[in-house]
Amino acid sequence: RLHSEPDLNSIGCLILDEVHEGDVHTDFLLLLLRDALIKGKLKIKIVLMSATLKAEDFCAYLEKANSSPLKPVYIEGRMFPVDEYYLEDAVEWVRFATDTTKDSKGKGKGKGAIARIEEKKELAFDKLRKAAATKDKDFSDLAIDALAMWEPRQAA
């Protein structure tokens, strides 16, 4: 939007969430916004949101761009439980099945292809068992087949 409308006249309020993450895009945007506000080129309200940011640091950074002192608003919240799931869980849920009639090189089932597929299944099973998050899980043959045949660089 900054390319097509650098003064952002059609926007009255800009909301930036998760500003504490400090990625290069957010940092650069804050820099541009602050400079534009200081130069008087921008008339916009900016809301910065984050569950973990130090509001005082952002106030100090933007205070020069504001005509009056900035007052952070703190809103009480609560933590919600988070369940972790992994690729092998999704494979089970959707009952994903791979084409095991061919190995990843696209060759049909000859003796070499079958051996490669079985080797991949063994490697996938070993990796799943060694993963700390999955030590107490049982995996179906379906999940092991799917993960054994999965190639990260192949997009379906």
PDB file of C-alpha atoms in Angstrom:
ATOM      1  CA  ARG A   1       0.000   0.000   0.000  1.00  0.00           C
ATOM      2  CA  LEU A   2       2.884   2.339   0.722  1.00  0.00           C
ATOM      3  CA  HIS A   3       3.941   2.062  -2.938  1.00  0.00           C
ATOM      4  CA  SER A   4       0.595   3.100  -4.379  1.00  0.00           C
ATOM      5  CA  GLU A   5      -0.374   5.586  -1.647  1.00  0.00           C
ATOM      6  CA  PRO A   6       2.700   6.758   0.297  1.00  0.00           C
ATOM      7  CA  ASP A   7       0.771   9.328   2.338  1.00  0.00           C
ATOM      8  CA  LEU A   8      -1.875   6.753   3.369  1.00  0.00           C
ATOM      9  CA  ASN A   9      -4.595   9.420   3.193  1.00  0.00           C
ATOM     10  CA  SER A  10      -7.368   6.837   2.868  1.00  0.00           C
ATOM     11  CA  ILE A  11      -6.362   5.169   6.146  1.00  0.00           C
ATOM     12  CA  GLY A  12      -7.363   6.603   9.509  1.00  0.00           C
ATOM     13  CA  CYS A  13      -5.917   3.924  11.762  1.00  0.00           C
ATOM     14  CA  LEU A  14      -3.123   1.416  11.236  1.00  0.00           C
ATOM     15  CA  ILE A  15      -3.007  -1.617  13.540  1.00  0.00           C
ATOM     16  CA  LEU A  16       0.219  -3.589  13.840  1.00  0.00           C
ATOM     17  CA  ASP A  17      -0.006  -6.811  15.812  1.00  0.00           C
ATOM     18  CA  GLU A  18       2.847  -8.899  17.221  1.00  0.00           C
ATOM     19  CA  VAL A  19       5.284  -5.996  17.001  1.00  0.00           C
ATOM     20  CA  HIS A  20       7.534  -7.609  19.609  1.00  0.00           C
ATOM     21  CA  GLU A  21       8.648 -10.175  17.051  1.00  0.00           C
ATOM     22  CA  GLY A  22      10.853  -7.539  15.482  1.00  0.00           C
ATOM     23  CA  ASP A  23      11.033  -8.937  11.986  1.00  0.00           C
ATOM     24  CA  VAL A  24      12.701  -6.800   9.345  1.00  0.00           C
ATOM     25  CA  HIS A  25       9.380  -5.827   7.688  1.00  0.00           C
ATOM     26  CA  THR A  26       7.785  -4.584  10.914  1.00  0.00           C
ATOM     27  CA  ASP A  27      10.932  -2.738  11.977  1.00  0.00           C
ATOM     28  CA  PHE A  28      11.233  -1.070   8.578  1.00  0.00           C
ATOM     29  CA  LEU A  29       7.548  -0.097   8.594  1.00  0.00           C
ATOM     30  CA  LEU A  30       7.890   1.437  12.063  1.00  0.00           C
ATOM     31  CA  LEU A  31      10.919   3.383  10.875  1.00  0.00           C
ATOM     32  CA  LEU A  32       9.025   4.731   7.834  1.00  0.00           C
ATOM     33  CA  LEU A  33       5.952   5.575   9.904  1.00  0.00           C
ATOM     34  CA  ARG A  34       7.979   7.366  12.575  1.00  0.00           C
ATOM     35  CA  ASP A  35       9.890   9.436  10.025  1.00  0.00           C
ATOM     36  CA  ALA A  36       6.701  10.351   8.142  1.00  0.00           C
ATOM     37  CA  LEU A  37       4.984  11.356  11.386  1.00  0.00           C
ATOM     38  CA  ILE A  38       7.940  13.494  12.468  1.00  0.00           C
ATOM     39  CA  LYS A  39       8.012  15.275   9.091  1.00  0.00           C
ATOM     40  CA  GLY A  40       4.244  15.867   9.307  1.00  0.00           C
ATOM     41  CA  LYS A  41       3.585  13.933   6.118  1.00  0.00           C
ATOM     42  CA  LEU A  42       1.273  11.450   7.802  1.00  0.00           C
ATOM     43  CA  LYS A  43      -1.949  11.991   9.739  1.00  0.00           C
ATOM     44  CA  ILE A  44      -2.821   8.565  11.060  1.00  0.00           C
ATOM     45  CA  LYS A  45      -3.499   6.766  14.325  1.00  0.00           C
ATOM     46  CA  ILE A  46      -1.183   3.832  14.983  1.00  0.00           C
ATOM     47  CA  VAL A  47      -2.043   0.961  17.300  1.00  0.00           C
ATOM     48  CA  LEU A  48       0.804  -1.365  18.253  1.00  0.00           C
ATOM     49  CA  MET A  49      -0.241  -4.645  19.788  1.00  0.00           C
ATOM     50  CA  SER A  50       1.658  -7.440  21.433  1.00  0.00           C
ATOM     51  CA  ALA A  51       1.212  -9.758  24.363  1.00  0.00           C
ATOM     52  CA  THR A  52       4.853  -9.455  25.363  1.00  0.00           C
ATOM     53  CA  LEU A  53       6.233  -6.104  24.211  1.00  0.00           C
ATOM     54  CA  LYS A  54       7.762  -3.490  26.454  1.00  0.00           C
ATOM     55  CA  ALA A  55       5.324  -0.669  25.810  1.00  0.00           C
ATOM     56  CA  GLU A  56       7.685   1.926  27.290  1.00  0.00           C
ATOM     57  CA  ASP A  57      10.318   1.168  24.646  1.00  0.00           C
ATOM     58  CA  PHE A  58       7.850   1.718  21.809  1.00  0.00           C
ATOM     59  CA  CYS A  59       6.503   4.876  23.458  1.00  0.00           C
ATOM     60  CA  ALA A  60      10.032   6.259  23.731  1.00  0.00           C
ATOM     61  CA  TYR A  61      10.707   5.394  20.083  1.00  0.00           C
ATOM     62  CA  LEU A  62       7.536   7.080  18.793  1.00  0.00           C
ATOM     63  CA  GLU A  63       7.270   9.935  21.307  1.00  0.00           C
ATOM     64  CA  LYS A  64       9.199  12.374  19.098  1.00  0.00           C
ATOM     65  CA  ALA A  65       6.587  11.846  16.395  1.00  0.00           C
ATOM     66  CA  ASN A  66       3.677  12.719  18.675  1.00  0.00           C
ATOM     67  CA  SER A  67       2.657  16.170  19.906  1.00  0.00           C
ATOM     68  CA  SER A  68       1.621  14.863  23.332  1.00  0.00           C
ATOM     69  CA  PRO A  69       2.982  12.130  25.604  1.00  0.00           C
ATOM     70  CA  LEU A  70       2.002   8.618  24.608  1.00  0.00           C
ATOM     71  CA  LYS A  71       0.002   6.587  27.090  1.00  0.00           C
ATOM     72  CA  PRO A  72       0.093   2.810  26.695  1.00  0.00           C
ATOM     73  CA  VAL A  73      -3.127   0.918  27.268  1.00  0.00           C
ATOM     74  CA  TYR A  74      -2.764  -2.372  29.105  1.00  0.00           C
ATOM     75  CA  ILE A  75      -5.490  -4.922  28.646  1.00  0.00           C
ATOM     76  CA  GLU A  76      -5.537  -7.884  30.943  1.00  0.00           C
ATOM     77  CA  GLY A  77      -5.675 -11.194  29.205  1.00  0.00           C
ATOM     78  CA  ARG A  78      -5.294 -14.827  29.936  1.00  0.00           C
ATOM     79  CA  MET A  79      -3.333 -17.703  28.565  1.00  0.00           C
ATOM     80  CA  PHE A  80      -5.103 -20.431  26.686  1.00  0.00           C
ATOM     81  CA  PRO A  81      -3.865 -23.992  26.564  1.00  0.00           C
ATOM     82  CA  VAL A  82      -2.009 -24.932  23.413  1.00  0.00           C
ATOM     83  CA  ASP A  83      -2.093 -28.387  21.906  1.00  0.00           C
ATOM     84  CA  GLU A  84       0.845 -29.361  19.734  1.00  0.00           C
ATOM     85  CA  TYR A  85       0.338 -31.474  16.651  1.00  0.00           C
ATOM     86  CA  TYR A  86       2.790 -32.665  14.047  1.00  0.00           C
ATOM     87  CA  LEU A  87       2.748 -33.763  10.431  1.00  0.00           C
ATOM     88  CA  GLU A  88       2.278 -37.401  11.403  1.00  0.00           C
ATOM     89  CA  ASP A  89      -0.869 -36.425  13.337  1.00  0.00           C
ATOM     90  CA  ALA A  90      -2.322 -34.678  10.281  1.00  0.00           C
ATOM     91  CA  VAL A  91      -1.535 -37.715   8.127  1.00  0.00           C
ATOM     92  CA  GLU A  92      -3.578 -39.836  10.538  1.00  0.00           C
ATOM     93  CA  TRP A  93      -6.504 -37.394  10.696  1.00  0.00           C
ATOM     94  CA  VAL A  94      -6.993 -37.099   6.957  1.00  0.00           C
ATOM     95  CA  ARG A  95      -6.018 -40.725   6.275  1.00  0.00           C
ATOM     96  CA  PHE A  96      -3.475 -39.506   3.732  1.00  0.00           C
ATOM     97  CA  ALA A  97      -2.102 -42.260   1.520  1.00  0.00           C
ATOM     98  CA  THR A  98       0.845 -42.115  -0.828  1.00  0.00           C
ATOM     99  CA  ASP A  99       1.406 -43.954  -4.058  1.00  0.00           C
ATOM    100  CA  THR A 100       3.783 -46.691  -2.941  1.00  0.00           C
ATOM    101  CA  THR A 101       3.838 -48.269  -6.393  1.00  0.00           C
ATOM    102  CA  LYS A 102       6.704 -45.936  -7.291  1.00  0.00           C
ATOM    103  CA  ASP A 103       9.717 -44.780  -5.392  1.00  0.00           C
ATOM    104  CA  SER A 104      10.624 -41.071  -5.187  1.00  0.00           C
ATOM    105  CA  LYS A 105      12.633 -41.331  -8.414  1.00  0.00           C
ATOM    106  CA  GLY A 106       9.438 -42.262 -10.301  1.00  0.00           C
ATOM    107  CA  LYS A 107      10.580 -45.792 -11.036  1.00  0.00           C
ATOM    108  CA  GLY A 108       8.132 -48.653 -10.917  1.00  0.00           C
ATOM    109  CA  LYS A 109       8.244 -51.551  -8.496  1.00  0.00           C
ATOM    110  CA  GLY A 110      11.236 -53.605  -9.381  1.00  0.00           C
ATOM    111  CA  LYS A 111      13.401 -55.340  -6.814  1.00  0.00           C
ATOM    112  CA  GLY A 112      15.509 -52.196  -6.342  1.00  0.00           C
ATOM    113  CA  ALA A 113      12.501 -49.913  -6.006  1.00  0.00           C
ATOM    114  CA  ILE A 114      10.861 -52.133  -3.381  1.00  0.00           C
ATOM    115  CA  ALA A 115      14.110 -52.259  -1.414  1.00  0.00           C
ATOM    116  CA  ARG A 116      14.405 -48.436  -1.549  1.00  0.00           C
ATOM    117  CA  ILE A 117      10.803 -48.020  -0.370  1.00  0.00           C
ATOM    118  CA  GLU A 118      11.311 -50.433   2.522  1.00  0.00           C
ATOM    119  CA  GLU A 119      14.548 -48.674   3.457  1.00  0.00           C
ATOM    120  CA  LYS A 120      12.752 -45.318   3.448  1.00  0.00           C
ATOM    121  CA  LYS A 121       9.997 -46.758   5.674  1.00  0.00           C
ATOM    122  CA  GLU A 122      12.591 -48.005   8.162  1.00  0.00           C
ATOM    123  CA  LEU A 123      14.329 -44.615   8.210  1.00  0.00           C
ATOM    124  CA  ALA A 124      11.021 -42.789   8.690  1.00  0.00           C
ATOM    125  CA  PHE A 125      10.031 -45.120  11.523  1.00  0.00           C
ATOM    126  CA  ASP A 126      13.422 -44.678  13.234  1.00  0.00           C
ATOM    127  CA  LYS A 127      13.220 -40.874  12.944  1.00  0.00           C
ATOM    128  CA  LEU A 128       9.705 -40.846  14.394  1.00  0.00           C
ATOM    129  CA  ARG A 129      10.764 -43.012  17.309  1.00  0.00           C
ATOM    130  CA  LYS A 130      13.801 -40.827  18.067  1.00  0.00           C
ATOM    131  CA  ALA A 131      11.831 -37.565  18.040  1.00  0.00           C
ATOM    132  CA  ALA A 132      11.419 -36.346  21.621  1.00  0.00           C
ATOM    133  CA  ALA A 133       7.826 -35.195  21.119  1.00  0.00           C
ATOM    134  CA  THR A 134       6.701 -38.563  19.792  1.00  0.00           C
ATOM    135  CA  LYS A 135       8.353 -41.066  22.154  1.00  0.00           C
ATOM    136  CA  ASP A 136       5.076 -42.381  23.581  1.00  0.00           C
ATOM    137  CA  LYS A 137       3.115 -42.424  20.325  1.00  0.00           C
ATOM    138  CA  ASP A 138       2.205 -45.325  18.126  1.00  0.00           C
ATOM    139  CA  PHE A 139       2.126 -44.739  14.400  1.00  0.00           C
ATOM    140  CA  SER A 140       0.016 -46.537  11.881  1.00  0.00           C
ATOM    141  CA  ASP A 141       1.507 -48.122   8.788  1.00  0.00           C
ATOM    142  CA  LEU A 142      -0.343 -45.411   6.846  1.00  0.00           C
ATOM    143  CA  ALA A 143       1.550 -42.615   8.622  1.00  0.00           C
ATOM    144  CA  ILE A 144       4.895 -44.365   8.282  1.00  0.00           C
ATOM    145  CA  ASP A 145       4.280 -45.014   4.551  1.00  0.00           C
ATOM    146  CA  ALA A 146       3.257 -41.395   3.949  1.00  0.00           C
ATOM    147  CA  LEU A 147       6.222 -39.942   5.825  1.00  0.00           C
ATOM    148  CA  ALA A 148       8.636 -42.365   4.198  1.00  0.00           C
ATOM    149  CA  MET A 149       7.516 -41.366   0.702  1.00  0.00           C
ATOM    150  CA  TRP A 150       7.287 -37.630   1.415  1.00  0.00           C
ATOM    151  CA  GLU A 151       9.848 -35.527  -0.400  1.00  0.00           C
ATOM    152  CA  PRO A 152      10.187 -32.004   1.044  1.00  0.00           C
ATOM    153  CA  ARG A 153      11.045 -30.443  -2.305  1.00  0.00           C
ATOM    154  CA  GLN A 154       8.152 -31.989  -4.199  1.00  0.00           C
ATOM    155  CA  ALA A 155       4.980 -29.932  -4.268  1.00  0.00           C
ATOM    156  CA  ALA A 156       1.811 -31.775  -5.063  1.00  0.00           C
TER     157      ALA A 156
END
